[in-house]
PDB file of C-alpha atoms and ligand atoms in Angstrom:
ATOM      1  CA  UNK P   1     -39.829 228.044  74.729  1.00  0.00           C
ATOM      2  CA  UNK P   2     -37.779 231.412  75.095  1.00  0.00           C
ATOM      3  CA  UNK P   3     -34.317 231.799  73.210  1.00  0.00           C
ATOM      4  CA  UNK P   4     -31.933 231.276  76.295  1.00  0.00           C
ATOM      5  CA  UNK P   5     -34.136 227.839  77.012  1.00  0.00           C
ATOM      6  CA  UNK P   6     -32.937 226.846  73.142  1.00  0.00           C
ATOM      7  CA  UNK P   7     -29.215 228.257  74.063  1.00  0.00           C
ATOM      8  CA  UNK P   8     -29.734 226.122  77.663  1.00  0.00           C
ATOM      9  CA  UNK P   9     -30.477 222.869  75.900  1.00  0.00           C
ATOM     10  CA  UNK P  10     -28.022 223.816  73.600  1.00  0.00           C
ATOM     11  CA  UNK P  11     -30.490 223.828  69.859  1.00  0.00           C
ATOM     12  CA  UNK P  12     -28.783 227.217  69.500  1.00  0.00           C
ATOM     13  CA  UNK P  13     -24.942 228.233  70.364  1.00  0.00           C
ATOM     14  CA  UNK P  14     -23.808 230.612  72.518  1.00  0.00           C
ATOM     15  CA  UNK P  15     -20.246 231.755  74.047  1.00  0.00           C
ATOM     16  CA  UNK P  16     -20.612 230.358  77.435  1.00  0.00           C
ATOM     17  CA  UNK P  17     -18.612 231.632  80.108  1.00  0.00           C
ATOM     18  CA  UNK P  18     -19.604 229.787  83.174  1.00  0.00           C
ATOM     19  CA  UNK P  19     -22.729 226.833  84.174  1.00  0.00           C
ATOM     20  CA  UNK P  20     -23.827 225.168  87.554  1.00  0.00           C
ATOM     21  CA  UNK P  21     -26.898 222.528  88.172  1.00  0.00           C
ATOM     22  CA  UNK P  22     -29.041 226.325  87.784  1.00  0.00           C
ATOM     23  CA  UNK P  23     -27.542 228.621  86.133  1.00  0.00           C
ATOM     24  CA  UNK P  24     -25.826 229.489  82.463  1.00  0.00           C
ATOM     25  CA  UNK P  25     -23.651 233.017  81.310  1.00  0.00           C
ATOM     26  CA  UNK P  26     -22.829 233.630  78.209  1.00  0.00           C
ATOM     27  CA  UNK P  27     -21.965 236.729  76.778  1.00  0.00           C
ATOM     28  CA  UNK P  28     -24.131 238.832  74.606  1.00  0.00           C
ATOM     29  CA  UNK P  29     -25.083 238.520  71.008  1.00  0.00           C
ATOM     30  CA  UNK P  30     -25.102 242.272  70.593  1.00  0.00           C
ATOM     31  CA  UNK P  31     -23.101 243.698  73.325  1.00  0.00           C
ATOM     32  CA  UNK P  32     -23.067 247.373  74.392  1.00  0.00           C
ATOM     33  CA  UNK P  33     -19.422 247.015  75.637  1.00  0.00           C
ATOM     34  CA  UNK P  34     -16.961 243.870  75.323  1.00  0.00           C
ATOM     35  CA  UNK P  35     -17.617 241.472  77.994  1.00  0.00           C
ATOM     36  CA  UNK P  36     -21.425 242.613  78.268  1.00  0.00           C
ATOM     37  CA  UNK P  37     -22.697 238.535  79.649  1.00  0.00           C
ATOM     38  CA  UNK P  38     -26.036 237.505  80.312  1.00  0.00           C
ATOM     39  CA  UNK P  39     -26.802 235.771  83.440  1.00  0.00           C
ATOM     40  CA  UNK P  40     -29.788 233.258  83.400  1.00  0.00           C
ATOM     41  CA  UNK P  41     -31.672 230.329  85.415  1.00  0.00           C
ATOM     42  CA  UNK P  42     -32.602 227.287  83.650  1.00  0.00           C
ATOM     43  CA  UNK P  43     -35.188 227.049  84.888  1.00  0.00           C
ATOM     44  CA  UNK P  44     -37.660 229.277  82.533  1.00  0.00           C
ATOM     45  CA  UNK P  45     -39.538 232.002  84.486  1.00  0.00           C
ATOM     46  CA  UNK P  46     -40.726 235.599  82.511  1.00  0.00           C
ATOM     47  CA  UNK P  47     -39.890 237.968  85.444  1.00  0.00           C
ATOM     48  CA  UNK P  48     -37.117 238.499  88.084  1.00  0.00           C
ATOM     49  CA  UNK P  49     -39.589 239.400  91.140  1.00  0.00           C
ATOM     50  CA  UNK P  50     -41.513 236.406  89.898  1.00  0.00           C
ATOM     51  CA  UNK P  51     -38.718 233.985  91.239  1.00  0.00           C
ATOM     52  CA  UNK P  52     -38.698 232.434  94.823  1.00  0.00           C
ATOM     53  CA  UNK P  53     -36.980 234.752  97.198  1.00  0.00           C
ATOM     54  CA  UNK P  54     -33.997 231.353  97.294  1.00  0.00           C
ATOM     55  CA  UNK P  55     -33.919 231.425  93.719  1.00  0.00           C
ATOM     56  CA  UNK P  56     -33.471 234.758  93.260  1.00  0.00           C
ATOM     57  CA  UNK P  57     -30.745 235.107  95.813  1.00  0.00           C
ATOM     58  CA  UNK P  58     -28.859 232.094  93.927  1.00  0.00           C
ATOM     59  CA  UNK P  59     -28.985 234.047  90.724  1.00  0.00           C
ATOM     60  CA  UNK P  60     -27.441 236.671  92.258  1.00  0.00           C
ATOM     61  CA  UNK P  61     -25.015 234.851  94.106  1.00  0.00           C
ATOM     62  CA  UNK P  62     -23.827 232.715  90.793  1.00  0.00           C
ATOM     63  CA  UNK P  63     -23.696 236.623  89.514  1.00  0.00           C
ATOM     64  CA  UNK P  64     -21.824 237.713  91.737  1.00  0.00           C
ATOM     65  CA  UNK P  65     -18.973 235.253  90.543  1.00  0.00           C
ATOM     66  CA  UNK P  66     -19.362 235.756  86.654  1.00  0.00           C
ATOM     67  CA  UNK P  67     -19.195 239.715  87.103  1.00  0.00           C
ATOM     68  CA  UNK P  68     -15.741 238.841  89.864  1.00  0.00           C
ATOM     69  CA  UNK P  69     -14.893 236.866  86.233  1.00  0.00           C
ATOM     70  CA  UNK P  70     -15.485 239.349  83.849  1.00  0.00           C
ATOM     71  CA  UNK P  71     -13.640 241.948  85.937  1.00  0.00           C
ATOM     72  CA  UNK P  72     -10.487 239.770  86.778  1.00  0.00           C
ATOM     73  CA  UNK P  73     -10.593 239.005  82.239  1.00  0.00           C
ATOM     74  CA  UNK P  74     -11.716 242.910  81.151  1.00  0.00           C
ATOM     75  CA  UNK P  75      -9.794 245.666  83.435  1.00  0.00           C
ATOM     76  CA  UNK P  76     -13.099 248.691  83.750  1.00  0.00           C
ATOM     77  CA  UNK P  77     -13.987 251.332  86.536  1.00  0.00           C
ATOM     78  CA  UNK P  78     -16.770 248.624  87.263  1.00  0.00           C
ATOM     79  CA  UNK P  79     -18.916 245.736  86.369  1.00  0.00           C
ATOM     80  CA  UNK P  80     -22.682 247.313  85.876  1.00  0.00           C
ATOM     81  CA  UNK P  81     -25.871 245.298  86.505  1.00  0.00           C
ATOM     82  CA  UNK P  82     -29.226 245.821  85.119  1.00  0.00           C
ATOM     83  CA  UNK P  83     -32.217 243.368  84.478  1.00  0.00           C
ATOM     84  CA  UNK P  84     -34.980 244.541  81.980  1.00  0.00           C
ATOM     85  CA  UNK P  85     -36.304 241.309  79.838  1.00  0.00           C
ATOM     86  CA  UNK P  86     -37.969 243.377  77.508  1.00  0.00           C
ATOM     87  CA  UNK P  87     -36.687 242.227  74.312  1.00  0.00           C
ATOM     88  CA  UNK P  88     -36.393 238.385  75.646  1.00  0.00           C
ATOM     89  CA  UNK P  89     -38.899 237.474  78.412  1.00  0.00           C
ATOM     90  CA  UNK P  90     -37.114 234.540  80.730  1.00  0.00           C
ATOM     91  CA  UNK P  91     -35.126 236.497  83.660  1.00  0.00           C
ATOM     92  CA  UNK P  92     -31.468 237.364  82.959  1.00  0.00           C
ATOM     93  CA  UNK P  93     -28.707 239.581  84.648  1.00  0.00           C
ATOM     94  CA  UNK P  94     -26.868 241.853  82.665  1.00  0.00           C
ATOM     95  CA  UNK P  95     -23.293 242.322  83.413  1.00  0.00           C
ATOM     96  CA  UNK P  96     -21.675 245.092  81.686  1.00  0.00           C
ATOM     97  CA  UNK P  97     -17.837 246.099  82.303  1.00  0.00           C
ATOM     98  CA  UNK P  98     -18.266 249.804  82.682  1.00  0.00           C
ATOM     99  CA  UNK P  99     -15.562 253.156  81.626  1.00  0.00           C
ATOM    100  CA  UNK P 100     -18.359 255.350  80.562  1.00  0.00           C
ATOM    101  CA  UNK P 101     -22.475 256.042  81.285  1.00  0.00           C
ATOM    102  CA  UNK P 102     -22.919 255.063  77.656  1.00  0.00           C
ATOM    103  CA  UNK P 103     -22.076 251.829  78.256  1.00  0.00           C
ATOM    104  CA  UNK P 104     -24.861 250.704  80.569  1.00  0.00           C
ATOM    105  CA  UNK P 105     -27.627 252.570  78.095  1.00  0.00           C
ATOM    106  CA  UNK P 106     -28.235 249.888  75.201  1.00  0.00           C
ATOM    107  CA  UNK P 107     -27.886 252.770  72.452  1.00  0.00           C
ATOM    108  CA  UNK P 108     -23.926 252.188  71.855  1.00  0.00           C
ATOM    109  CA  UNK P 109     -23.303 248.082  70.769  1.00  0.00           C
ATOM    110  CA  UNK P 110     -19.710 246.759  69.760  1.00  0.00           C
ATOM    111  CA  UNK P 111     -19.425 244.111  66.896  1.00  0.00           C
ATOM    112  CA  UNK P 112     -17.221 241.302  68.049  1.00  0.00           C
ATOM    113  CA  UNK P 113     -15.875 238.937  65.184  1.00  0.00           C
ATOM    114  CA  UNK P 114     -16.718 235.191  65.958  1.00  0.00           C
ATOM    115  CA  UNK P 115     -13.141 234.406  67.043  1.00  0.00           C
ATOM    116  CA  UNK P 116     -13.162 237.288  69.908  1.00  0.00           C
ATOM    117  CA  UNK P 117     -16.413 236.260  71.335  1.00  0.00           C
ATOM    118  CA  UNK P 118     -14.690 232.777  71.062  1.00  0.00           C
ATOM    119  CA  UNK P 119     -11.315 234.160  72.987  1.00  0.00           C
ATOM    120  CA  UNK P 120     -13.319 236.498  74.862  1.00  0.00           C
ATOM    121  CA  UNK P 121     -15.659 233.673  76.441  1.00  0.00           C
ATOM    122  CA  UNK P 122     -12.624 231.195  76.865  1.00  0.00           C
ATOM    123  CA  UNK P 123     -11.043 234.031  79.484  1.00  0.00           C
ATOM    124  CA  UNK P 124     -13.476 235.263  81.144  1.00  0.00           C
ATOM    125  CA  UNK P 125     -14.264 230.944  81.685  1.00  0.00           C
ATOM    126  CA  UNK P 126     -10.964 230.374  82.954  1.00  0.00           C
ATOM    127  CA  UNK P 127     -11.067 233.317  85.596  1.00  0.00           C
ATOM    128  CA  UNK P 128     -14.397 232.028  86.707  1.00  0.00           C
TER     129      UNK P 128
HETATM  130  P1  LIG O 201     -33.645 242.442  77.284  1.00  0.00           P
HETATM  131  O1  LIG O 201     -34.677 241.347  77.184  1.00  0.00           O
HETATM  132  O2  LIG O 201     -32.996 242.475  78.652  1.00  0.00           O
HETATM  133  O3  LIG O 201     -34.213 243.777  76.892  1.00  0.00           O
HETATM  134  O4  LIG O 201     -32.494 242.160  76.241  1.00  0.00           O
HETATM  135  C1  LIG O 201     -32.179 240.880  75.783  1.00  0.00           C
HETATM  136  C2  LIG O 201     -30.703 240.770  75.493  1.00  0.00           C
HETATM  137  O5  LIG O 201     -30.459 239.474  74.967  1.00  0.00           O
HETATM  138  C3  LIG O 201     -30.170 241.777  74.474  1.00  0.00           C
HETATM  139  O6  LIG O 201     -29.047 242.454  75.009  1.00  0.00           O
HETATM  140  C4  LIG O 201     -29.799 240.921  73.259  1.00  0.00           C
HETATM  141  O7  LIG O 201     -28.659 241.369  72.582  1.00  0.00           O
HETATM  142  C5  LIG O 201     -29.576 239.551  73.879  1.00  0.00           C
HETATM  143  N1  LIG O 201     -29.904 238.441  72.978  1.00  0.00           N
HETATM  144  C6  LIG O 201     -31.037 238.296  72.256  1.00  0.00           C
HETATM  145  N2  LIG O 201     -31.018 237.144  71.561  1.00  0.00           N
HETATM  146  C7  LIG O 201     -29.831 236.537  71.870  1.00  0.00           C
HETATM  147  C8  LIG O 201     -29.233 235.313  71.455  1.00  0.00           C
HETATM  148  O8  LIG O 201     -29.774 234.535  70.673  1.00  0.00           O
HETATM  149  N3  LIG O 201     -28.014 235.028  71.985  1.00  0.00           N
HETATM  150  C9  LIG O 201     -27.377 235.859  72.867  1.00  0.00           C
HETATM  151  N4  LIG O 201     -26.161 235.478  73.315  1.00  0.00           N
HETATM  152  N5  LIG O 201     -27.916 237.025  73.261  1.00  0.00           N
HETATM  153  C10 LIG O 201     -29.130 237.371  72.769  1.00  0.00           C
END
């Protein structure tokens, strides 16, 4: 069972910013930029291109309306998108509010105290 299934059934917390019948986002543990959210099915699958061509348009059509979300709650030059699964193998979207190159490259992170991601998650959830 991968990490976001434990966050999904809710055996660990996260800071959830929006949930349908499929999907969860929540932001980031470790973000490389305030507002940095992960975007994941419930349903556990290892790789994007491994998903049904519906299912995979649904996960981008649930992120579609986090990143309109996290753009509405974070003013940027742009919400950023990338999907690598690397680290944590059960398909997830990042969506990064952009002002620099550095902040899509997963060198530079932010620390957030527990109350912002708190805040943080509480906006972004009531612009969704
Ligand atoms: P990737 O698999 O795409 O390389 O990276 C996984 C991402 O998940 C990383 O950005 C990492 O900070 C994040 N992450 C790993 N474990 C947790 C966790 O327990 N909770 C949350 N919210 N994020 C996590």
């Amino acid at each position: 069972m991968s990490i976001f299934t434990k966050i999904i059934t809710g055996e660990i917390p996260s800071y959830k910013v929006a949930e349908n019948a499929d999907f969860i986002a929540f932001l980031d543990i470790n973000p490389n930029a305030k507002g940095h959210t992960l975007v994941v099915p419930k349903k556990e699958e290892n790789k994007i291109f491994d998903l049904s061509k519906e299912d995979y348009t649904s996960l981008m059509d649930f992120s579609y309306q986090v990143a309109k979300a996290i753009e509405k709650t974070l003013p940027c030059k742009r919400i950023g998108m990338s999907v690598i699964g690397l680290e944590v193998p059960h398909v997830h979207v990042h969506l990064i509010p952009l002002n620099a190159m550095g902040d899509i490259q997963f060198m530079q992170k932010v620390a957030l105290s527990k109350c912002e991601f708190v805040t943080l998650a509480e906006e972004i959830s009531k612009n969704f």
